[in-house]
Amino acid sequence: MTSSSVATMTSFALLCLSIAIIECMAGILGNGIILAASSLSCIGSKTWPPYDMIVISLSSSRFILQSWVTLDFLMNIFYEPFFYTENLLTATKIMFTFLNYSSLWFGAWLSVFYCIKVASFTQSFFIWLKLRIARLVPWMLLTSWLCSFTTAIPFAWDVYSVHKNITAPSSMTNSSAWTTTRNDRLTLLIYLWNASTALPLTLSVVSSVLLIRSLWIHTRRMQNNTSGFRDPSLEAHMKAIKSVCSFLFLYVIYFISVLIIVFNVFSPLSNGDSVCVVLMAACPTAHTLVLIWSNPKFQELPARIWHHTNCHVRTASM
């Protein structure tokens, strides 16, 4: 991500970066709560529940990603010359691409998990997945890490080489051939990166559509029965569908914003680029809040901390 120093930064861009930093810090806090609550529930157990494994992977990747992005924003604002050293720029691109892609994959697997556990399809393949999802989740997560690592290295290497060649002097005779080679290489990587990031998006869309269809079928069946609409499975459907659909909506916005920023559709720190930065920071934080809202276990930990804090304050004041 490129930017200018504070002296040349517009007030709107500075405001957007400040908002993005606040959003990232809220996301760090929320993901820390989810990570702590999920880890505490897994301590002492020999086998981790598949839901906790996915949520721990998602929250930890987002925790590191949002911490890194916060540092990135602060460096852009206060110490740009150090930020644009070649080694730091390379590490930043690798880390951002890897963590960003990992969080996208983990979020997609969470949508798939919701669909498999809650939806009530009778197809043999779906039943096979439902019975084996606990054993498949570790392999799904490991594959996501490997895919993210594979995707990050070549993309970041090309960004690094482009930055180095732009800053280095070149002769007029070789500039045309070098530009063609650079553009061909970068275009190929753009296509590969877009295709790879579209995979988790496709999984999320398919999971959401299947879950909506399952909910519709289940609702129609309940209308023909006398059991009413207080079926626990319907409530599970409704809660899962809200989480999955909200994540899908946020995912699409985040996906578009990241593509716009990474490929410099807008000039650095223009109004369009600044708005995309705010959206990119807001979407993961919003989904983290949705996860906390949809799971009572994640709500209990802040309540306990608040209760203990109040007890200690009252004890100290007496």
mmCIF file of C-alpha atoms in Angstrom:
data_model
loop_
_atom_site.group_PDB
_atom_site.id
_atom_site.type_symbol
_atom_site.label_atom_id
_atom_site.label_comp_id
_atom_site.label_asym_id
_atom_site.label_seq_id
_atom_site.Cartn_x
_atom_site.Cartn_y
_atom_site.Cartn_z
ATOM 1 C CA MET A 1 0.000 0.000 0.000
ATOM 2 C CA THR A 2 1.454 3.359 -0.980
ATOM 3 C CA SER A 3 0.963 6.726 0.619
ATOM 4 C CA SER A 4 2.457 10.147 1.215
ATOM 5 C CA SER A 5 3.741 11.809 4.317
ATOM 6 C CA VAL A 6 1.611 13.813 6.720
ATOM 7 C CA ALA A 7 2.759 17.061 5.148
ATOM 8 C CA THR A 8 1.291 16.152 1.751
ATOM 9 C CA MET A 9 -1.655 14.158 3.104
ATOM 10 C CA THR A 10 -5.082 15.730 2.708
ATOM 11 C CA SER A 11 -7.288 16.177 5.734
ATOM 12 C CA PHE A 12 -9.795 13.677 4.313
ATOM 13 C CA ALA A 13 -7.102 11.038 3.808
ATOM 14 C CA LEU A 14 -5.762 11.623 7.326
ATOM 15 C CA LEU A 15 -9.275 11.300 8.724
ATOM 16 C CA CYS A 16 -9.841 8.047 6.822
ATOM 17 C CA LEU A 17 -6.544 6.587 8.022
ATOM 18 C CA SER A 18 -7.417 7.543 11.596
ATOM 19 C CA ILE A 19 -10.826 5.869 11.284
ATOM 20 C CA ALA A 20 -9.183 2.775 9.791
ATOM 21 C CA ILE A 21 -6.744 2.591 12.706
ATOM 22 C CA ILE A 22 -9.645 2.772 15.193
ATOM 23 C CA GLU A 23 -11.498 0.053 13.257
ATOM 24 C CA CYS A 24 -8.428 -2.176 13.246
ATOM 25 C CA MET A 25 -7.909 -1.702 16.984
ATOM 26 C CA ALA A 26 -11.555 -2.642 17.613
ATOM 27 C CA GLY A 27 -11.020 -5.722 15.458
ATOM 28 C CA ILE A 28 -7.868 -6.618 17.385
ATOM 29 C CA LEU A 29 -9.842 -6.447 20.625
ATOM 30 C CA GLY A 30 -12.740 -8.482 19.240
ATOM 31 C CA ASN A 31 -10.518 -11.149 17.728
ATOM 32 C CA GLY A 32 -8.544 -11.302 20.960
ATOM 33 C CA ILE A 33 -11.789 -12.046 22.811
ATOM 34 C CA ILE A 34 -12.750 -14.778 20.331
ATOM 35 C CA LEU A 35 -9.263 -16.267 20.392
ATOM 36 C CA ALA A 36 -9.128 -16.300 24.199
ATOM 37 C CA ALA A 37 -12.639 -17.752 24.607
ATOM 38 C CA SER A 38 -12.063 -20.482 22.020
ATOM 39 C CA SER A 39 -8.631 -21.367 23.369
ATOM 40 C CA LEU A 40 -9.905 -21.605 26.955
ATOM 41 C CA SER A 41 -12.633 -24.013 25.891
ATOM 42 C CA CYS A 42 -10.050 -26.212 24.155
ATOM 43 C CA ILE A 43 -7.509 -26.299 26.989
ATOM 44 C CA GLY A 44 -7.345 -29.738 28.547
ATOM 45 C CA SER A 45 -9.270 -31.513 25.775
ATOM 46 C CA LYS A 46 -7.476 -34.044 23.639
ATOM 47 C CA THR A 47 -9.483 -33.258 20.517
ATOM 48 C CA TRP A 48 -10.521 -29.774 19.546
ATOM 49 C CA PRO A 49 -14.031 -29.227 18.172
ATOM 50 C CA PRO A 50 -13.918 -28.385 14.442
ATOM 51 C CA TYR A 51 -15.760 -25.102 14.990
ATOM 52 C CA ASP A 52 -13.185 -23.960 17.541
ATOM 53 C CA MET A 53 -10.345 -24.968 15.235
ATOM 54 C CA ILE A 54 -11.750 -22.820 12.425
ATOM 55 C CA VAL A 55 -12.541 -19.880 14.699
ATOM 56 C CA ILE A 56 -9.097 -19.986 16.353
ATOM 57 C CA SER A 57 -7.423 -19.998 12.940
ATOM 58 C CA LEU A 58 -9.645 -17.169 11.696
ATOM 59 C CA SER A 59 -9.307 -14.973 14.777
ATOM 60 C CA SER A 60 -5.542 -15.471 15.076
ATOM 61 C CA SER A 61 -4.927 -14.640 11.404
ATOM 62 C CA ARG A 62 -7.126 -11.554 11.669
ATOM 63 C CA PHE A 63 -5.506 -10.523 14.950
ATOM 64 C CA ILE A 64 -2.059 -10.554 13.345
ATOM 65 C CA LEU A 65 -3.346 -9.044 10.081
ATOM 66 C CA GLN A 66 -5.077 -6.120 11.750
ATOM 67 C CA SER A 67 -2.082 -5.527 14.022
ATOM 68 C CA TRP A 68 0.154 -5.468 10.959
ATOM 69 C CA VAL A 69 -2.214 -3.162 9.045
ATOM 70 C CA THR A 70 -2.371 -0.808 12.044
ATOM 71 C CA LEU A 71 1.420 -0.639 12.098
ATOM 72 C CA ASP A 72 1.349 -0.080 8.336
ATOM 73 C CA PHE A 73 -1.031 2.866 8.698
ATOM 74 C CA LEU A 74 1.003 4.409 11.519
ATOM 75 C CA MET A 75 4.212 4.059 9.505
ATOM 76 C CA ASN A 76 2.514 5.676 6.512
ATOM 77 C CA ILE A 77 1.474 8.629 8.639
ATOM 78 C CA PHE A 78 4.507 9.222 10.880
ATOM 79 C CA TYR A 79 7.569 7.640 9.301
ATOM 80 C CA GLU A 80 7.200 7.104 5.574
ATOM 81 C CA PRO A 81 10.921 7.164 4.575
ATOM 82 C CA PHE A 82 11.707 4.176 6.806
ATOM 83 C CA PHE A 83 8.581 2.382 5.568
ATOM 84 C CA TYR A 84 9.754 2.496 1.964
ATOM 85 C CA THR A 85 13.087 0.749 2.447
ATOM 86 C CA GLU A 86 13.234 -2.225 0.105
ATOM 87 C CA ASN A 87 13.477 -5.003 2.689
ATOM 88 C CA LEU A 88 10.618 -3.662 4.792
ATOM 89 C CA LEU A 89 8.410 -3.149 1.743
ATOM 90 C CA THR A 90 9.023 -6.737 0.655
ATOM 91 C CA ALA A 91 8.240 -8.128 4.114
ATOM 92 C CA THR A 92 5.119 -5.984 4.338
ATOM 93 C CA LYS A 93 3.761 -7.215 1.006
ATOM 94 C CA ILE A 94 4.488 -10.855 1.830
ATOM 95 C CA MET A 95 2.947 -10.631 5.290
ATOM 96 C CA PHE A 96 -0.147 -8.731 4.146
ATOM 97 C CA THR A 97 -0.849 -11.058 1.216
ATOM 98 C CA PHE A 98 -0.324 -14.190 3.295
ATOM 99 C CA LEU A 99 -2.454 -13.098 6.257
ATOM 100 C CA ASN A 100 -5.140 -11.542 4.077
ATOM 101 C CA TYR A 101 -5.497 -14.655 1.938
ATOM 102 C CA SER A 102 -5.470 -16.898 5.022
ATOM 103 C CA SER A 103 -8.273 -14.960 6.691
ATOM 104 C CA LEU A 104 -10.324 -15.153 3.494
ATOM 105 C CA TRP A 105 -9.926 -18.922 3.386
ATOM 106 C CA PHE A 106 -10.722 -19.427 7.071
ATOM 107 C CA GLY A 107 -13.816 -17.260 6.746
ATOM 108 C CA ALA A 108 -14.937 -19.308 3.773
ATOM 109 C CA TRP A 109 -14.438 -22.564 5.701
ATOM 110 C CA LEU A 110 -16.530 -21.144 8.527
ATOM 111 C CA SER A 111 -19.366 -20.567 6.040
ATOM 112 C CA VAL A 112 -18.942 -24.106 4.715
ATOM 113 C CA PHE A 113 -18.998 -25.477 8.256
ATOM 114 C CA TYR A 114 -22.230 -23.619 9.029
ATOM 115 C CA CYS A 115 -23.791 -25.031 5.880
ATOM 116 C CA ILE A 116 -22.741 -28.624 6.526
ATOM 117 C CA LYS A 117 -23.763 -28.662 10.194
ATOM 118 C CA VAL A 118 -27.055 -26.757 9.927
ATOM 119 C CA ALA A 119 -28.474 -27.559 6.483
ATOM 120 C CA SER A 120 -30.571 -30.699 6.184
ATOM 121 C CA PHE A 121 -29.966 -32.083 2.713
ATOM 122 C CA THR A 122 -30.296 -35.812 2.118
ATOM 123 C CA GLN A 123 -27.829 -36.242 -0.732
ATOM 124 C CA SER A 124 -25.238 -38.933 -0.099
ATOM 125 C CA PHE A 125 -22.270 -36.601 -0.598
ATOM 126 C CA PHE A 126 -23.687 -34.062 1.838
ATOM 127 C CA ILE A 127 -24.292 -36.761 4.459
ATOM 128 C CA TRP A 128 -20.746 -38.014 3.895
ATOM 129 C CA LEU A 129 -19.425 -34.492 4.553
ATOM 130 C CA LYS A 130 -21.584 -34.091 7.653
ATOM 131 C CA LEU A 131 -20.222 -37.323 9.141
ATOM 132 C CA ARG A 132 -16.579 -36.573 8.340
ATOM 133 C CA ILE A 133 -16.348 -32.816 8.777
ATOM 134 C CA ALA A 134 -14.509 -33.159 12.108
ATOM 135 C CA ARG A 135 -11.713 -35.111 10.425
ATOM 136 C CA LEU A 136 -11.642 -32.918 7.335
ATOM 137 C CA VAL A 137 -11.307 -29.559 9.123
ATOM 138 C CA PRO A 138 -7.588 -29.922 10.074
ATOM 139 C CA TRP A 139 -6.726 -30.781 6.478
ATOM 140 C CA MET A 140 -8.849 -27.897 5.200
ATOM 141 C CA LEU A 141 -6.996 -25.466 7.459
ATOM 142 C CA LEU A 142 -3.575 -26.865 6.562
ATOM 143 C CA THR A 143 -4.389 -26.620 2.859
ATOM 144 C CA SER A 144 -5.451 -23.010 3.373
ATOM 145 C CA TRP A 145 -2.137 -22.131 5.021
ATOM 146 C CA LEU A 146 -0.195 -23.761 2.174
ATOM 147 C CA CYS A 147 -2.285 -22.046 -0.500
ATOM 148 C CA SER A 148 -1.841 -18.703 1.220
ATOM 149 C CA PHE A 149 1.908 -19.165 1.460
ATOM 150 C CA THR A 150 2.154 -20.239 -2.179
ATOM 151 C CA THR A 151 0.099 -17.267 -3.308
ATOM 152 C CA ALA A 152 2.014 -14.689 -1.258
ATOM 153 C CA ILE A 153 5.569 -15.424 -2.395
ATOM 154 C CA PRO A 154 5.403 -14.860 -6.177
ATOM 155 C CA PHE A 155 3.003 -11.928 -5.910
ATOM 156 C CA ALA A 156 5.127 -10.136 -3.331
ATOM 157 C CA TRP A 157 8.320 -10.897 -5.257
ATOM 158 C CA ASP A 158 6.941 -9.202 -8.362
ATOM 159 C CA VAL A 159 5.804 -6.162 -6.400
ATOM 160 C CA TYR A 160 9.284 -5.938 -4.879
ATOM 161 C CA SER A 161 11.029 -6.179 -8.273
ATOM 162 C CA VAL A 162 8.733 -3.576 -9.792
ATOM 163 C CA HIS A 163 9.418 -1.180 -6.881
ATOM 164 C CA LYS A 164 13.160 -1.728 -7.168
ATOM 165 C CA ASN A 165 13.233 -1.219 -10.909
ATOM 166 C CA ILE A 166 11.093 1.905 -10.730
ATOM 167 C CA THR A 167 13.423 3.548 -8.218
ATOM 168 C CA ALA A 168 16.583 2.486 -10.084
ATOM 169 C CA PRO A 169 17.847 4.507 -13.074
ATOM 170 C CA SER A 170 17.454 2.821 -16.460
ATOM 171 C CA SER A 171 18.621 3.654 -19.956
ATOM 172 C CA MET A 172 16.167 4.888 -22.567
ATOM 173 C CA THR A 173 17.095 2.108 -24.970
ATOM 174 C CA ASN A 174 16.117 -0.706 -22.597
ATOM 175 C CA SER A 175 13.107 0.948 -20.941
ATOM 176 C CA SER A 176 10.557 -0.172 -23.542
ATOM 177 C CA ALA A 177 11.559 -3.857 -23.470
ATOM 178 C CA TRP A 178 11.807 -3.845 -19.657
ATOM 179 C CA THR A 179 8.359 -2.262 -19.304
ATOM 180 C CA THR A 180 6.810 -4.886 -21.578
ATOM 181 C CA THR A 181 8.417 -7.724 -19.619
ATOM 182 C CA ARG A 182 7.394 -6.204 -16.287
ATOM 183 C CA ASN A 183 3.806 -5.622 -17.423
ATOM 184 C CA ASP A 184 3.459 -9.155 -18.805
ATOM 185 C CA ARG A 185 4.755 -10.661 -15.568
ATOM 186 C CA LEU A 186 2.601 -8.436 -13.374
ATOM 187 C CA THR A 187 -0.494 -9.058 -15.510
ATOM 188 C CA LEU A 188 -0.027 -12.815 -15.204
ATOM 189 C CA LEU A 189 0.311 -12.545 -11.431
ATOM 190 C CA ILE A 190 -2.772 -10.337 -11.250
ATOM 191 C CA TYR A 191 -4.803 -12.967 -13.084
ATOM 192 C CA LEU A 192 -3.467 -15.746 -10.869
ATOM 193 C CA TRP A 193 -4.099 -13.744 -7.685
ATOM 194 C CA ASN A 194 -7.638 -12.864 -8.745
ATOM 195 C CA ALA A 195 -8.376 -16.486 -9.599
ATOM 196 C CA SER A 196 -7.004 -17.764 -6.307
ATOM 197 C CA THR A 197 -8.840 -15.206 -4.179
ATOM 198 C CA ALA A 198 -12.067 -16.014 -6.025
ATOM 199 C CA LEU A 199 -12.006 -19.597 -4.713
ATOM 200 C CA PRO A 200 -12.935 -18.790 -1.084
ATOM 201 C CA LEU A 201 -15.462 -16.250 -2.350
ATOM 202 C CA THR A 202 -17.081 -18.989 -4.448
ATOM 203 C CA LEU A 203 -17.199 -21.298 -1.422
ATOM 204 C CA SER A 204 -18.917 -18.614 0.635
ATOM 205 C CA VAL A 205 -21.488 -17.891 -2.073
ATOM 206 C CA VAL A 206 -22.292 -21.572 -2.601
ATOM 207 C CA SER A 207 -22.558 -22.200 1.157
ATOM 208 C CA SER A 208 -24.882 -19.234 1.621
ATOM 209 C CA VAL A 209 -27.132 -20.266 -1.267
ATOM 210 C CA LEU A 210 -27.356 -23.847 -0.014
ATOM 211 C CA LEU A 211 -28.114 -22.706 3.518
ATOM 212 C CA ILE A 212 -30.847 -20.355 2.304
ATOM 213 C CA ARG A 213 -32.362 -23.156 0.240
ATOM 214 C CA SER A 214 -32.262 -25.512 3.220
ATOM 215 C CA LEU A 215 -33.973 -22.902 5.368
ATOM 216 C CA TRP A 216 -36.701 -22.382 2.762
ATOM 217 C CA ILE A 217 -37.350 -26.138 2.475
ATOM 218 C CA HIS A 218 -37.426 -26.546 6.248
ATOM 219 C CA THR A 219 -39.827 -23.607 6.642
ATOM 220 C CA ARG A 220 -42.196 -25.003 4.026
ATOM 221 C CA ARG A 221 -42.248 -28.345 5.799
ATOM 222 C CA MET A 222 -42.992 -26.700 9.126
ATOM 223 C CA GLN A 223 -45.896 -24.810 7.583
ATOM 224 C CA ASN A 224 -47.497 -28.135 6.702
ATOM 225 C CA ASN A 225 -47.097 -29.450 10.237
ATOM 226 C CA THR A 226 -48.780 -28.453 13.467
ATOM 227 C CA SER A 227 -45.581 -28.023 15.419
ATOM 228 C CA GLY A 228 -45.521 -24.286 14.844
ATOM 229 C CA PHE A 229 -42.488 -22.126 14.256
ATOM 230 C CA ARG A 230 -40.651 -22.661 17.544
ATOM 231 C CA ASP A 231 -38.566 -25.494 16.128
ATOM 232 C CA PRO A 232 -34.993 -25.297 17.494
ATOM 233 C CA SER A 233 -33.608 -26.287 14.107
ATOM 234 C CA LEU A 234 -35.355 -23.294 12.534
ATOM 235 C CA GLU A 235 -33.760 -20.990 15.096
ATOM 236 C CA ALA A 236 -30.395 -22.561 14.318
ATOM 237 C CA HIS A 237 -31.057 -21.987 10.636
ATOM 238 C CA MET A 238 -31.944 -18.349 11.223
ATOM 239 C CA LYS A 239 -28.878 -17.614 13.352
ATOM 240 C CA ALA A 240 -26.553 -19.383 10.936
ATOM 241 C CA ILE A 241 -28.064 -17.734 7.892
ATOM 242 C CA LYS A 242 -27.661 -14.272 9.413
ATOM 243 C CA SER A 243 -24.021 -14.958 10.194
ATOM 244 C CA VAL A 244 -23.248 -16.443 6.799
ATOM 245 C CA CYS A 245 -25.115 -13.798 4.803
ATOM 246 C CA SER A 246 -23.584 -10.947 6.778
ATOM 247 C CA PHE A 247 -20.148 -12.440 6.259
ATOM 248 C CA LEU A 248 -20.828 -12.866 2.529
ATOM 249 C CA PHE A 249 -21.885 -9.231 2.235
ATOM 250 C CA LEU A 250 -18.805 -8.051 4.136
ATOM 251 C CA TYR A 251 -16.605 -10.470 2.207
ATOM 252 C CA VAL A 252 -17.624 -9.021 -1.156
ATOM 253 C CA ILE A 253 -17.000 -5.442 0.012
ATOM 254 C CA TYR A 254 -13.643 -6.424 1.521
ATOM 255 C CA PHE A 255 -12.666 -8.379 -1.601
ATOM 256 C CA ILE A 256 -13.371 -5.425 -3.902
ATOM 257 C CA SER A 257 -11.651 -2.932 -1.589
ATOM 258 C CA VAL A 258 -8.477 -5.011 -1.327
ATOM 259 C CA LEU A 259 -8.288 -5.467 -5.101
ATOM 260 C CA ILE A 260 -8.694 -1.719 -5.642
ATOM 261 C CA ILE A 261 -5.950 -0.927 -3.115
ATOM 262 C CA VAL A 262 -3.498 -3.635 -4.166
ATOM 263 C CA PHE A 263 -3.711 -2.811 -7.864
ATOM 264 C CA ASN A 264 -3.739 0.992 -7.371
ATOM 265 C CA VAL A 265 -7.004 1.708 -9.182
ATOM 266 C CA PHE A 266 -7.065 5.102 -7.469
ATOM 267 C CA SER A 267 -4.079 7.332 -6.926
ATOM 268 C CA PRO A 268 -2.490 6.965 -3.467
ATOM 269 C CA LEU A 269 -4.464 8.664 -0.700
ATOM 270 C CA SER A 270 -7.065 10.035 -3.091
ATOM 271 C CA ASN A 271 -10.647 10.134 -1.869
ATOM 272 C CA GLY A 272 -11.463 6.815 -3.529
ATOM 273 C CA ASP A 273 -8.369 5.119 -2.142
ATOM 274 C CA SER A 274 -9.052 6.485 1.355
ATOM 275 C CA VAL A 275 -12.640 5.214 1.314
ATOM 276 C CA CYS A 276 -11.416 1.763 0.263
ATOM 277 C CA VAL A 277 -8.948 1.780 3.157
ATOM 278 C CA VAL A 278 -11.785 2.487 5.602
ATOM 279 C CA LEU A 279 -13.936 -0.298 4.098
ATOM 280 C CA MET A 280 -11.033 -2.741 4.101
ATOM 281 C CA ALA A 281 -10.463 -2.112 7.807
ATOM 282 C CA ALA A 282 -14.166 -2.119 8.709
ATOM 283 C CA CYS A 283 -15.281 -5.410 7.124
ATOM 284 C CA PRO A 284 -13.173 -7.871 9.196
ATOM 285 C CA THR A 285 -14.048 -5.976 12.369
ATOM 286 C CA ALA A 286 -17.761 -6.057 11.523
ATOM 287 C CA HIS A 287 -17.655 -9.794 10.922
ATOM 288 C CA THR A 288 -15.837 -10.300 14.211
ATOM 289 C CA LEU A 289 -18.674 -8.474 15.972
ATOM 290 C CA VAL A 290 -21.179 -10.717 14.164
ATOM 291 C CA LEU A 291 -19.342 -13.791 15.447
ATOM 292 C CA ILE A 292 -19.391 -12.454 19.006
ATOM 293 C CA TRP A 293 -23.094 -11.616 18.695
ATOM 294 C CA SER A 294 -23.996 -15.058 17.321
ATOM 295 C CA ASN A 295 -22.147 -17.115 19.940
ATOM 296 C CA PRO A 296 -22.929 -16.790 23.686
ATOM 297 C CA LYS A 297 -19.518 -18.260 24.534
ATOM 298 C CA PHE A 298 -17.807 -15.212 23.074
ATOM 299 C CA GLN A 299 -20.098 -12.892 25.018
ATOM 300 C CA GLU A 300 -19.408 -14.558 28.372
ATOM 301 C CA LEU A 301 -15.681 -13.766 28.462
ATOM 302 C CA PRO A 302 -16.036 -9.929 28.316
ATOM 303 C CA ALA A 303 -18.845 -10.187 30.879
ATOM 304 C CA ARG A 304 -16.582 -12.166 33.227
ATOM 305 C CA ILE A 305 -13.710 -9.715 32.779
ATOM 306 C CA TRP A 306 -16.034 -6.791 33.451
ATOM 307 C CA HIS A 307 -17.472 -8.517 36.529
ATOM 308 C CA HIS A 308 -14.033 -9.315 37.990
ATOM 309 C CA THR A 309 -12.841 -5.789 37.253
ATOM 310 C CA ASN A 310 -15.798 -4.293 39.079
ATOM 311 C CA CYS A 311 -15.247 -6.650 42.023
ATOM 312 C CA HIS A 312 -11.566 -5.667 42.293
ATOM 313 C CA VAL A 313 -12.418 -1.961 42.064
ATOM 314 C CA ARG A 314 -15.052 -2.254 44.765
ATOM 315 C CA THR A 315 -12.697 -4.260 47.003
ATOM 316 C CA ALA A 316 -9.902 -1.727 46.545
ATOM 317 C CA SER A 317 -12.199 1.213 47.334
ATOM 318 C CA MET A 318 -13.517 -0.307 50.565
#
